[in-house]
mmCIF file of C-alpha atoms in Angstrom:
data_model
loop_
_atom_site.group_PDB
_atom_site.id
_atom_site.type_symbol
_atom_site.label_atom_id
_atom_site.label_comp_id
_atom_site.label_asym_id
_atom_site.label_seq_id
_atom_site.Cartn_x
_atom_site.Cartn_y
_atom_site.Cartn_z
ATOM 1 C CA UNK A 1 119.005 81.713 80.071
ATOM 2 C CA UNK A 2 117.147 85.624 80.073
ATOM 3 C CA UNK A 3 119.831 87.999 79.256
ATOM 4 C CA UNK A 4 117.400 90.466 77.882
ATOM 5 C CA UNK A 5 117.814 92.867 81.004
ATOM 6 C CA UNK A 6 115.629 90.463 83.257
ATOM 7 C CA UNK A 7 118.751 88.420 84.873
ATOM 8 C CA UNK A 8 117.521 87.757 88.602
ATOM 9 C CA UNK A 9 119.654 86.273 91.629
ATOM 10 C CA UNK A 10 116.618 83.869 92.111
ATOM 11 C CA UNK A 11 116.976 82.537 88.589
ATOM 12 C CA UNK A 12 120.481 81.760 89.081
ATOM 13 C CA UNK A 13 119.798 80.555 92.539
ATOM 14 C CA UNK A 14 117.202 77.859 91.134
ATOM 15 C CA UNK A 15 119.529 76.911 88.150
ATOM 16 C CA UNK A 16 122.602 76.643 89.754
ATOM 17 C CA UNK A 17 121.773 75.888 93.548
ATOM 18 C CA UNK A 18 124.369 78.087 94.730
ATOM 19 C CA UNK A 19 124.380 80.472 97.604
ATOM 20 C CA UNK A 20 123.041 84.156 97.527
ATOM 21 C CA UNK A 21 126.728 85.506 98.019
ATOM 22 C CA UNK A 22 128.152 83.300 95.222
ATOM 23 C CA UNK A 23 125.308 84.700 92.957
ATOM 24 C CA UNK A 24 125.647 88.317 93.726
ATOM 25 C CA UNK A 25 129.332 88.034 92.911
ATOM 26 C CA UNK A 26 128.592 86.452 89.627
ATOM 27 C CA UNK A 27 125.625 88.522 88.547
ATOM 28 C CA UNK A 28 127.520 91.825 89.263
ATOM 29 C CA UNK A 29 130.215 90.472 86.898
ATOM 30 C CA UNK A 30 127.466 89.622 84.193
ATOM 31 C CA UNK A 31 126.061 93.201 84.829
ATOM 32 C CA UNK A 32 129.427 95.110 84.583
ATOM 33 C CA UNK A 33 130.293 93.140 81.408
ATOM 34 C CA UNK A 34 126.854 93.636 79.806
ATOM 35 C CA UNK A 35 127.372 97.470 80.431
ATOM 36 C CA UNK A 36 130.892 97.628 79.059
ATOM 37 C CA UNK A 37 129.817 95.234 75.999
ATOM 38 C CA UNK A 38 126.423 97.076 75.511
ATOM 39 C CA UNK A 39 127.304 100.818 75.821
ATOM 40 C CA UNK A 40 130.900 101.211 75.084
ATOM 41 C CA UNK A 41 132.265 104.464 73.841
ATOM 42 C CA UNK A 42 131.037 105.074 69.941
ATOM 43 C CA UNK A 43 134.541 104.579 68.615
ATOM 44 C CA UNK A 44 134.845 101.089 70.121
ATOM 45 C CA UNK A 45 133.745 98.138 68.352
ATOM 46 C CA UNK A 46 132.174 95.180 70.629
ATOM 47 C CA UNK A 47 132.472 91.605 70.149
ATOM 48 C CA UNK A 48 129.514 89.117 70.742
ATOM 49 C CA UNK A 49 129.848 88.245 74.523
ATOM 50 C CA UNK A 50 129.272 85.130 76.094
ATOM 51 C CA UNK A 51 128.572 85.093 80.034
ATOM 52 C CA UNK A 52 129.099 81.283 80.428
ATOM 53 C CA UNK A 53 132.528 81.484 81.356
ATOM 54 C CA UNK A 54 131.742 83.581 84.354
ATOM 55 C CA UNK A 55 129.250 80.854 85.437
ATOM 56 C CA UNK A 56 131.651 77.666 85.313
ATOM 57 C CA UNK A 57 132.223 77.089 88.935
ATOM 58 C CA UNK A 58 128.452 77.136 89.877
ATOM 59 C CA UNK A 59 127.699 73.191 90.761
ATOM 60 C CA UNK A 60 124.012 71.863 91.119
ATOM 61 C CA UNK A 61 122.884 68.998 93.126
ATOM 62 C CA UNK A 62 119.272 68.425 91.392
ATOM 63 C CA UNK A 63 117.902 67.061 94.596
ATOM 64 C CA UNK A 64 118.873 69.544 96.814
ATOM 65 C CA UNK A 65 116.388 72.317 97.781
ATOM 66 C CA UNK A 66 117.076 75.938 98.097
ATOM 67 C CA UNK A 67 116.044 77.329 101.283
ATOM 68 C CA UNK A 68 113.117 79.887 100.486
ATOM 69 C CA UNK A 69 112.673 82.404 103.235
ATOM 70 C CA UNK A 70 113.737 85.959 103.402
ATOM 71 C CA UNK A 71 114.587 87.633 106.901
ATOM 72 C CA UNK A 72 111.927 90.291 108.047
ATOM 73 C CA UNK A 73 114.364 93.106 107.228
ATOM 74 C CA UNK A 74 114.780 91.840 103.575
ATOM 75 C CA UNK A 75 110.874 91.819 103.365
ATOM 76 C CA UNK A 76 110.683 95.376 104.846
ATOM 77 C CA UNK A 77 113.230 96.634 102.186
ATOM 78 C CA UNK A 78 111.112 95.025 99.337
ATOM 79 C CA UNK A 79 107.916 96.366 100.479
ATOM 80 C CA UNK A 80 109.555 99.685 101.356
ATOM 81 C CA UNK A 81 110.745 99.943 97.451
ATOM 82 C CA UNK A 82 107.217 99.995 96.097
ATOM 83 C CA UNK A 83 105.778 103.257 95.334
ATOM 84 C CA UNK A 84 102.402 103.707 96.939
ATOM 85 C CA UNK A 85 101.693 107.120 95.153
ATOM 86 C CA UNK A 86 100.177 105.454 91.917
ATOM 87 C CA UNK A 87 97.653 103.186 91.269
ATOM 88 C CA UNK A 88 99.653 100.243 90.459
ATOM 89 C CA UNK A 89 101.902 100.987 93.265
ATOM 90 C CA UNK A 90 98.882 100.407 95.665
ATOM 91 C CA UNK A 91 97.759 97.339 94.112
ATOM 92 C CA UNK A 92 101.383 95.753 94.155
ATOM 93 C CA UNK A 93 101.786 96.792 97.482
ATOM 94 C CA UNK A 94 98.646 95.056 98.923
ATOM 95 C CA UNK A 95 99.442 91.898 96.711
ATOM 96 C CA UNK A 96 102.845 91.791 98.158
ATOM 97 C CA UNK A 97 101.461 92.457 101.893
ATOM 98 C CA UNK A 98 98.864 89.516 101.422
ATOM 99 C CA UNK A 99 101.722 87.084 100.272
ATOM 100 C CA UNK A 100 104.209 88.392 103.255
ATOM 101 C CA UNK A 101 101.827 88.589 106.085
ATOM 102 C CA UNK A 102 99.211 85.592 105.225
ATOM 103 C CA UNK A 103 101.525 83.216 102.874
ATOM 104 C CA UNK A 104 98.939 83.525 100.237
ATOM 105 C CA UNK A 105 99.631 82.178 96.925
ATOM 106 C CA UNK A 106 99.543 84.251 94.012
ATOM 107 C CA UNK A 107 96.098 82.628 92.247
ATOM 108 C CA UNK A 108 94.671 83.255 95.851
ATOM 109 C CA UNK A 109 95.495 86.969 95.831
ATOM 110 C CA UNK A 110 94.115 87.116 92.281
ATOM 111 C CA UNK A 111 90.963 85.374 92.896
ATOM 112 C CA UNK A 112 90.429 87.092 96.244
ATOM 113 C CA UNK A 113 87.119 89.356 96.282
ATOM 114 C CA UNK A 114 85.452 91.769 98.408
ATOM 115 C CA UNK A 115 82.806 89.139 99.475
ATOM 116 C CA UNK A 116 86.078 87.335 101.158
ATOM 117 C CA UNK A 117 86.248 89.910 103.528
ATOM 118 C CA UNK A 118 84.082 90.056 106.797
ATOM 119 C CA UNK A 119 84.455 93.370 107.782
ATOM 120 C CA UNK A 120 82.330 92.974 110.942
ATOM 121 C CA UNK A 121 84.620 90.235 112.426
ATOM 122 C CA UNK A 122 87.785 91.261 110.845
ATOM 123 C CA UNK A 123 88.619 88.115 108.862
ATOM 124 C CA UNK A 124 89.907 87.159 105.274
ATOM 125 C CA UNK A 125 87.754 84.042 104.253
ATOM 126 C CA UNK A 126 88.576 81.818 101.217
ATOM 127 C CA UNK A 127 89.038 78.401 99.852
ATOM 128 C CA UNK A 128 92.789 77.833 98.737
ATOM 129 C CA UNK A 129 92.826 77.143 95.115
ATOM 130 C CA UNK A 130 95.710 74.324 95.368
ATOM 131 C CA UNK A 131 95.064 72.685 98.655
ATOM 132 C CA UNK A 132 90.888 73.398 98.641
ATOM 133 C CA UNK A 133 91.302 74.080 102.511
ATOM 134 C CA UNK A 134 89.091 76.817 103.921
ATOM 135 C CA UNK A 135 91.035 79.501 105.572
ATOM 136 C CA UNK A 136 89.736 82.434 108.018
ATOM 137 C CA UNK A 137 92.491 84.754 108.553
ATOM 138 C CA UNK A 138 92.461 87.556 110.734
ATOM 139 C CA UNK A 139 92.506 90.899 109.156
ATOM 140 C CA UNK A 140 95.188 92.996 110.473
ATOM 141 C CA UNK A 141 95.209 96.810 111.141
ATOM 142 C CA UNK A 142 98.359 97.300 108.430
ATOM 143 C CA UNK A 143 96.418 95.077 105.884
ATOM 144 C CA UNK A 144 93.100 96.457 106.539
ATOM 145 C CA UNK A 145 94.400 100.261 106.036
ATOM 146 C CA UNK A 146 96.130 99.009 102.548
ATOM 147 C CA UNK A 147 93.067 97.427 101.353
ATOM 148 C CA UNK A 148 90.696 100.346 102.246
ATOM 149 C CA UNK A 149 93.403 102.645 100.479
ATOM 150 C CA UNK A 150 93.460 100.278 97.444
ATOM 151 C CA UNK A 151 89.681 100.141 97.456
ATOM 152 C CA UNK A 152 88.986 103.824 97.619
ATOM 153 C CA UNK A 153 91.824 105.031 95.467
ATOM 154 C CA UNK A 154 93.212 102.639 93.082
ATOM 155 C CA UNK A 155 90.743 99.767 92.467
ATOM 156 C CA UNK A 156 89.507 99.666 88.624
ATOM 157 C CA UNK A 157 85.755 100.296 88.217
#
C-alpha cells in the first residue's frame, strides 16, 4: 500500500472496489491522520500509525469491474489544473488532451511522431500498438493549436 504521500483515490477504488464517495471519505480521514501524526507540535510524542482500521468496511468482489469514466466537467477540471506556462506543463497538457479527445493509450501517445500528423488533411495517422489497428483521427482545432504550441515552445531539440 503506497503510504509515502502517493495515496490516490484510484488506488483505493481499484484495490477495494468501493464507490468514489466512500473512498473520498476514507482517504480524507487517512490524510488527516497522517497530518496529525507526521506534523505534530514539537513537544508531542507520536506513535506508529496504522491506517488499516479506517479501511475495515471496504468490501471487494474481485470479479466486479469498476466503471472507468469521467464526466466532461471532471475532465475540464483536470485539464484546467495543468500549468501550461512551463515546457513540461505544455507537454503534459498535450498528452492529456490526446488521451481525452481521442482515447489514445499512453504508449501510442509516447510513440507519436511528427510524421504521424498529416497537416494538409488535418489527420493523425497511426497504428495502435496494442491492437495493431490503423487509425486516422481528425485533428481538431483545439488539439492542433496545443500541438503547435508544444512544437514551437516546448519540444526538446
